Amino acid sequence: DIQMTQSPSTLSASVGDRVTITCRASQSISSWLAWYQQKPGKAPKLLIYKASDLESGVPSRFSGFWSGTEFTLAINSLQPDDFATYYCQQYNNYPWTFGQGTKVEIK
Amino acid sequence: QLQLQESGPGLVKPSETLSLTCTVSGGSVTSSSHFWGWIRQPPGKGLEWIGSIYYSGNTYYNPSLESRVVISVDTSKNQFSLRLSSVTAADTAVYYCARHGNIVVVPGAKGFDSWGQGTLVTVSS
Protein backbone atom coordinates (compact mmCIF):
# COMPACT_ATOMS: atom_id res chain seq x y z
CA ASP A 1 0.00 0.00 0.00
CA ILE A 2 1.12 3.57 -0.60
CA GLN A 3 1.48 5.43 2.68
CA MET A 4 0.54 9.10 2.77
CA THR A 5 2.36 10.91 5.57
CA GLN A 6 0.65 14.20 6.27
CA SER A 7 2.07 17.00 8.43
CA PRO A 8 1.52 18.74 10.68
CA SER A 9 -1.30 16.95 12.49
CA THR A 10 -2.43 20.25 14.02
CA LEU A 11 -1.77 23.79 12.92
CA SER A 12 -2.65 26.94 14.87
CA ALA A 13 -3.05 30.05 12.76
CA SER A 14 -4.73 33.42 12.64
CA VAL A 15 -7.11 34.94 10.12
CA GLY A 16 -5.04 36.36 7.29
CA ASP A 17 -2.13 33.94 7.70
CA ARG A 18 -0.72 31.84 4.88
CA VAL A 19 -0.58 28.18 5.87
CA THR A 20 0.83 25.11 4.20
CA ILE A 21 0.10 21.42 4.75
CA THR A 22 2.34 18.70 3.36
CA CYS A 23 1.72 15.13 2.27
CA ARG A 24 4.53 12.78 1.38
CA ALA A 25 3.83 9.61 -0.58
CA SER A 26 5.84 6.48 0.14
CA GLN A 27 6.31 5.95 -3.61
CA SER A 28 5.57 7.73 -6.85
CA ILE A 29 1.92 8.58 -7.44
CA SER A 30 2.52 10.84 -10.43
CA SER A 31 0.16 13.77 -9.80
CA TRP A 32 -2.83 11.71 -8.74
CA LEU A 33 -3.44 13.45 -5.46
CA ALA A 34 -6.50 15.18 -4.06
CA TRP A 35 -7.02 17.50 -1.11
CA TYR A 36 -10.22 17.65 0.92
CA GLN A 37 -11.64 19.94 3.61
CA GLN A 38 -13.87 18.49 6.29
CA LYS A 39 -15.88 20.33 8.90
CA PRO A 40 -17.39 18.63 11.97
CA GLY A 41 -20.41 16.51 11.15
CA LYS A 42 -20.03 17.06 7.42
CA ALA A 43 -18.75 15.04 4.48
CA PRO A 44 -15.35 15.96 3.08
CA LYS A 45 -15.31 18.50 0.28
CA LEU A 46 -12.94 18.25 -2.69
CA LEU A 47 -10.63 21.27 -2.96
CA ILE A 48 -7.79 20.25 -5.26
CA TYR A 49 -7.42 17.33 -7.67
CA LYS A 50 -4.53 16.09 -9.78
CA ALA A 51 -2.24 17.78 -7.25
CA SER A 52 -2.78 21.35 -8.45
CA ASP A 53 -6.17 21.71 -10.20
CA LEU A 54 -8.70 23.78 -8.29
CA GLU A 55 -12.17 22.26 -8.01
CA SER A 56 -14.94 24.43 -9.39
CA GLY A 57 -16.34 26.83 -6.81
CA VAL A 58 -13.34 26.60 -4.47
CA PRO A 59 -11.81 29.99 -3.60
CA SER A 60 -8.56 30.84 -5.35
CA ARG A 61 -6.77 31.29 -2.02
CA PHE A 62 -6.44 27.50 -2.05
CA SER A 63 -3.64 26.09 -4.18
CA GLY A 64 -1.73 22.86 -4.56
CA PHE A 65 1.74 22.09 -5.82
CA TRP A 66 4.13 19.19 -5.75
CA SER A 67 7.65 18.01 -6.35
CA GLY A 68 8.39 14.33 -6.69
CA THR A 69 6.49 12.60 -3.94
CA GLU A 70 5.93 15.67 -1.77
CA PHE A 71 2.63 17.48 -2.14
CA THR A 72 1.59 20.75 -0.56
CA LEU A 73 -1.72 22.46 0.05
CA ALA A 74 -1.41 26.20 0.58
CA ILE A 75 -4.09 28.52 1.90
CA ASN A 76 -3.40 32.20 1.35
CA SER A 77 -5.00 34.71 3.68
CA LEU A 78 -6.77 32.24 5.94
CA GLN A 79 -10.47 33.04 6.41
CA PRO A 80 -12.75 32.11 9.34
CA ASP A 81 -14.49 29.54 7.12
CA ASP A 82 -11.17 27.73 6.55
CA PHE A 83 -10.78 26.41 10.08
CA ALA A 84 -11.36 22.72 9.48
CA THR A 85 -9.55 19.42 9.01
CA TYR A 86 -7.74 18.76 5.73
CA TYR A 87 -6.92 15.40 4.17
CA CYS A 88 -4.83 14.35 1.21
CA GLN A 89 -5.64 11.23 -0.82
CA GLN A 90 -3.70 9.38 -3.50
CA TYR A 91 -5.58 7.73 -6.35
CA ASN A 92 -2.73 6.41 -8.42
CA ASN A 93 -2.74 2.88 -6.97
CA TYR A 94 -5.19 0.65 -5.16
CA PRO A 95 -5.85 0.74 -2.32
CA TRP A 96 -6.56 4.46 -2.46
CA THR A 97 -5.17 5.93 0.74
CA PHE A 98 -5.67 9.09 2.77
CA GLY A 99 -3.31 11.07 4.92
CA GLN A 100 -3.97 11.19 8.65
CA GLY A 101 -5.44 14.69 8.49
CA THR A 102 -4.40 18.19 9.57
CA LYS A 103 -6.62 20.19 11.88
CA VAL A 104 -6.32 23.93 11.30
CA GLU A 105 -7.22 25.71 14.52
CA ILE A 106 -7.67 29.32 15.47
CA LYS A 107 -4.61 30.73 17.25
CA GLN B 1 -26.79 18.46 -9.67
CA LEU B 2 -25.45 15.11 -8.57
CA GLN B 3 -26.68 13.88 -5.21
CA LEU B 4 -25.84 10.73 -3.28
CA GLN B 5 -27.82 9.44 -0.32
CA GLU B 6 -26.87 6.58 1.99
CA SER B 7 -29.54 4.42 3.59
CA GLY B 8 -29.55 1.45 5.90
CA PRO B 9 -29.69 0.40 9.55
CA GLY B 10 -27.90 2.59 12.05
CA LEU B 11 -27.36 -0.27 14.49
CA VAL B 12 -25.89 -3.67 13.70
CA LYS B 13 -25.13 -6.49 16.12
CA PRO B 14 -21.62 -7.93 16.39
CA SER B 15 -20.92 -10.81 13.98
CA GLU B 16 -23.78 -9.74 11.72
CA THR B 17 -23.65 -8.10 8.30
CA LEU B 18 -23.75 -4.36 7.73
CA SER B 19 -25.73 -3.42 4.62
CA LEU B 20 -25.94 0.05 3.12
CA THR B 21 -27.28 1.40 -0.14
CA CYS B 22 -26.35 4.60 -1.94
CA THR B 23 -28.97 6.13 -4.21
CA VAL B 24 -27.66 8.39 -6.94
CA SER B 25 -29.73 11.21 -8.42
CA GLY B 26 -28.82 13.84 -10.97
CA GLY B 27 -26.34 11.44 -12.57
CA SER B 28 -25.94 7.83 -13.60
CA VAL B 29 -24.00 4.94 -12.11
CA THR B 30 -23.41 3.81 -15.71
CA SER B 31 -21.03 6.71 -16.32
CA SER B 32 -17.83 5.37 -17.87
CA SER B 33 -15.92 8.31 -16.39
CA HIS B 34 -16.48 7.43 -12.76
CA PHE B 35 -16.18 4.88 -10.02
CA TRP B 36 -18.62 4.69 -7.13
CA GLY B 37 -17.12 4.08 -3.75
CA TRP B 38 -17.52 3.69 -0.02
CA ILE B 39 -15.40 5.44 2.58
CA ARG B 40 -15.72 5.24 6.35
CA GLN B 41 -14.63 7.35 9.29
CA PRO B 42 -14.60 6.02 12.87
CA PRO B 43 -15.64 8.61 15.44
CA GLY B 44 -12.85 11.16 15.90
CA LYS B 45 -10.56 9.46 13.39
CA GLY B 46 -9.49 9.74 9.78
CA LEU B 47 -10.87 8.51 6.47
CA GLU B 48 -10.55 4.95 5.18
CA TRP B 49 -11.39 3.88 1.65
CA ILE B 50 -13.41 0.64 1.73
CA GLY B 51 -13.81 -0.09 -1.95
CA SER B 52 -15.23 1.04 -5.27
CA ILE B 53 -17.22 -0.32 -8.17
CA TYR B 54 -17.36 0.48 -11.87
CA TYR B 55 -20.64 0.33 -13.79
CA SER B 56 -19.40 -2.84 -15.51
CA GLY B 57 -19.39 -4.53 -12.12
CA ASN B 58 -15.61 -4.51 -11.67
CA THR B 59 -14.81 -4.04 -8.01
CA TYR B 60 -11.75 -2.84 -6.13
CA TYR B 61 -11.44 -3.41 -2.40
CA ASN B 62 -9.15 -2.32 0.38
CA PRO B 63 -7.09 -5.44 1.20
CA SER B 64 -7.59 -4.74 4.89
CA LEU B 65 -11.33 -5.39 4.46
CA GLU B 66 -11.47 -7.45 1.29
CA SER B 67 -12.36 -10.75 2.95
CA ARG B 68 -15.51 -9.20 4.45
CA VAL B 69 -16.65 -6.72 1.80
CA VAL B 70 -18.95 -6.97 -1.18
CA ILE B 71 -19.90 -3.92 -3.25
CA SER B 72 -22.54 -4.27 -5.94
CA VAL B 73 -24.33 -2.00 -8.40
CA ASP B 74 -27.95 -1.96 -9.54
CA THR B 75 -28.09 0.10 -12.71
CA SER B 76 -31.87 -0.23 -12.99
CA LYS B 77 -32.30 1.57 -9.67
CA ASN B 78 -29.25 3.83 -10.07
CA GLN B 79 -27.88 2.50 -6.78
CA PHE B 80 -24.83 0.79 -5.43
CA SER B 81 -24.52 -1.12 -2.20
CA LEU B 82 -22.10 -2.18 0.50
CA ARG B 83 -22.15 -5.36 2.53
CA LEU B 84 -19.62 -5.82 5.33
CA SER B 85 -19.82 -9.15 7.13
CA SER B 86 -18.76 -10.32 10.59
CA VAL B 87 -18.76 -6.82 12.02
CA THR B 88 -17.21 -5.86 15.34
CA ALA B 89 -17.15 -2.67 17.38
CA ALA B 90 -14.15 -1.59 15.30
CA ASP B 91 -16.50 -1.22 12.32
CA THR B 92 -18.47 1.51 14.08
CA ALA B 93 -18.10 4.54 11.86
CA VAL B 94 -19.75 7.10 9.64
CA TYR B 95 -20.06 5.49 6.23
CA TYR B 96 -19.98 7.69 3.15
CA CYS B 97 -20.73 6.88 -0.46
CA ALA B 98 -19.00 8.99 -3.09
CA ARG B 99 -18.18 9.34 -6.78
CA HIS B 100 -14.60 9.17 -8.01
CA GLY B 101 -13.00 9.99 -11.36
CA ASN B 102 -11.57 7.23 -13.58
CA ILE B 103 -7.94 8.11 -14.30
CA VAL B 104 -7.76 5.58 -17.14
CA VAL B 105 -10.59 7.20 -19.10
CA VAL B 106 -10.40 10.83 -17.99
CA PRO B 107 -7.03 12.62 -18.27
CA GLY B 108 -7.99 15.13 -15.61
CA ALA B 109 -9.81 12.72 -13.35
CA LYS B 110 -10.75 14.09 -9.99
CA GLY B 111 -10.77 12.45 -6.59
CA PHE B 112 -14.00 11.96 -4.70
CA ASP B 113 -15.90 14.95 -6.06
CA SER B 114 -19.40 14.19 -4.80
CA TRP B 115 -20.25 12.70 -1.42
CA GLY B 116 -23.33 11.56 0.42
CA GLN B 117 -24.01 13.16 3.78
CA GLY B 118 -22.82 10.05 5.59
CA THR B 119 -24.60 7.64 7.89
CA LEU B 120 -23.46 6.54 11.34
CA VAL B 121 -23.45 2.80 11.81
CA THR B 122 -22.94 1.55 15.35
CA VAL B 123 -22.00 -2.04 16.04
CA SER B 124 -23.37 -3.04 19.40
CA SER B 125 -25.46 -5.75 20.98
PDB file of C-alpha atoms in Angstrom, chain B residues 5 15 54 56 60-61 63 69 74 83 94:
ATOM      1  CA  GLN B   5     -27.821   9.441  -0.323  1.00  0.00           C
ATOM      2  CA  SER B  15     -20.919 -10.812  13.975  1.00  0.00           C
ATOM      3  CA  TYR B  54     -17.362   0.483 -11.872  1.00  0.00           C
ATOM      4  CA  SER B  56     -19.396  -2.835 -15.506  1.00  0.00           C
ATOM      5  CA  TYR B  60     -11.750  -2.836  -6.129  1.00  0.00           C
ATOM      6  CA  TYR B  61     -11.435  -3.411  -2.402  1.00  0.00           C
ATOM      7  CA  PRO B  63      -7.087  -5.439   1.198  1.00  0.00           C
ATOM      8  CA  VAL B  69     -16.650  -6.720   1.799  1.00  0.00           C
ATOM      9  CA  ASP B  74     -27.952  -1.955  -9.541  1.00  0.00           C
ATOM     10  CA  ARG B  83     -22.151  -5.358   2.533  1.00  0.00           C
ATOM     11  CA  VAL B  94     -19.755   7.101   9.643  1.00  0.00           C
TER      12      VAL B  94
END
